[in-house]
Amino acid sequence: MLARFFRSPKRSFESLSEQEILALAIASEEDDARIYLAYADRLRREFPASAKIFEDMAEVEDTHRKSLIEIHRQRFGERIPLIRREHVEGFYERKPDWLRANLSLDAMRQETEAMEDQAYRFYVEAAKRTSDASTRELLGDLALAEQGHEDIARMLGDKHTPEDVKHAEDETVRRQFVLTYVQPGLAGLMDGSVSTLAPIFAAAFATQDTWQTFLVGLSASVGAGISMGFTEAAHDDGKISGRGSPVKRGLACGIMTALGGLGHALPYLIPQFWTATITAAIIVFFELWAIAFIQNKYMETPFLRAAFQVVVGGGLVLGAGILIGNG
């Protein structure tokens, strides 16, 4: 009774007949061809060269599928058993299209390499565990075919995406990353780090109470994060500007805004006022230089200009907060 309860609903590979192994290979080739075509459809508008690679890869998979079907027809007849990779224990799986919808171009390339490598390793290991000579030969042939797919992928990549085209596509990917994540995140970090300096340090020097200062910093940071996040998401849907999903941009902006303020609010959990204040000031110093570094790296702002704008501006806001708190 317990054995039946814990029994896996999947078949073990060892229990498959040669016909079922061949049917499994046919279904796998068909599924992978569909995945490559789905990639091509997603990439065709922005990355036509890479889309062509995936179209050709799908054609290769379809050619192998037809060859496998012909072998099945010769050995077992017309009826192919219905068996797929998700029916077999230990067999590599593929995610459905809706879980692949947000993959980047680099992620697609890596996924393709992993698909072919997984298939090759699976067939090699399966051949080692099979004692029947004809089955071992069949699995070995499939392993060689999958290994050949990797060579074909590289060949097609060299054909359709020479270095200049690949460089242009990589630049497009980088630009999209900057527009969707870095730019709104940087705006949020600047706002959260700089705009909360005055209220936090004003509260600190006015009250000399670290807990009250922490509450002021927490409310200012969270409030600013929510406000900036909704503002970023609402003001541009990304369709015309090409800046990407408003939800992703809003989350990036809102989270970084809150973190920017919390960075120098959290030290006021320390009960000693001057210890907390000195710690917060040190964190502010690193926050401002981090912003200047990000501006220089991703926004191509000259480092000295970025440092002057951010560090001097932040210093003025900090000074204003201290003066107001001591007033």
PDB file of C-alpha atoms in Angstrom, residues 46 172-187 232-233 236-238 241-254 256 299:
ATOM      1  CA  GLU A  46      14.793  43.949 -32.625  1.00  0.00           C
ATOM      2  CA  THR A 172      20.872  47.130 -27.839  1.00  0.00           C
ATOM      3  CA  VAL A 173      20.521  44.695 -24.926  1.00  0.00           C
ATOM      4  CA  ARG A 174      22.719  46.898 -22.738  1.00  0.00           C
ATOM      5  CA  ARG A 175      20.772  50.010 -23.702  1.00  0.00           C
ATOM      6  CA  GLN A 176      17.489  48.298 -22.818  1.00  0.00           C
ATOM      7  CA  PHE A 177      18.919  47.223 -19.452  1.00  0.00           C
ATOM      8  CA  VAL A 178      20.012  50.778 -18.708  1.00  0.00           C
ATOM      9  CA  LEU A 179      16.634  52.262 -19.717  1.00  0.00           C
ATOM     10  CA  THR A 180      14.545  49.715 -17.805  1.00  0.00           C
ATOM     11  CA  TYR A 181      16.574  49.191 -14.644  1.00  0.00           C
ATOM     12  CA  VAL A 182      19.622  51.442 -14.265  1.00  0.00           C
ATOM     13  CA  GLN A 183      18.098  54.802 -15.171  1.00  0.00           C
ATOM     14  CA  PRO A 184      14.998  54.589 -12.940  1.00  0.00           C
ATOM     15  CA  GLY A 185      17.006  52.843 -10.216  1.00  0.00           C
ATOM     16  CA  LEU A 186      19.642  55.563 -10.293  1.00  0.00           C
ATOM     17  CA  ALA A 187      16.990  58.292 -10.184  1.00  0.00           C
ATOM     18  CA  GLU A 232       7.847  56.195 -12.586  1.00  0.00           C
ATOM     19  CA  ALA A 233       5.340  53.474 -13.468  1.00  0.00           C
ATOM     20  CA  ASP A 236       5.408  56.363 -19.177  1.00  0.00           C
ATOM     21  CA  ASP A 237       4.072  53.006 -20.376  1.00  0.00           C
ATOM     22  CA  GLY A 238       7.314  52.396 -22.276  1.00  0.00           C
ATOM     23  CA  SER A 241       9.883  55.627 -25.420  1.00  0.00           C
ATOM     24  CA  GLY A 242      11.106  52.019 -25.523  1.00  0.00           C
ATOM     25  CA  ARG A 243      12.055  52.175 -21.839  1.00  0.00           C
ATOM     26  CA  GLY A 244      10.506  48.810 -21.059  1.00  0.00           C
ATOM     27  CA  SER A 245       7.859  47.565 -18.646  1.00  0.00           C
ATOM     28  CA  PRO A 246       6.455  50.297 -16.374  1.00  0.00           C
ATOM     29  CA  VAL A 247       6.122  47.754 -13.571  1.00  0.00           C
ATOM     30  CA  LYS A 248       9.826  46.836 -13.742  1.00  0.00           C
ATOM     31  CA  ARG A 249      10.851  50.486 -13.911  1.00  0.00           C
ATOM     32  CA  GLY A 250       8.536  51.399 -11.043  1.00  0.00           C
ATOM     33  CA  LEU A 251       9.875  48.614  -8.853  1.00  0.00           C
ATOM     34  CA  ALA A 252      13.485  49.538  -9.644  1.00  0.00           C
ATOM     35  CA  CYS A 253      12.863  53.190  -8.872  1.00  0.00           C
ATOM     36  CA  GLY A 254      10.760  52.623  -5.749  1.00  0.00           C
ATOM     37  CA  MET A 256      16.213  52.036  -4.801  1.00  0.00           C
ATOM     38  CA  MET A 299      25.203  56.841 -17.998  1.00  0.00           C
TER      39      MET A 299
END
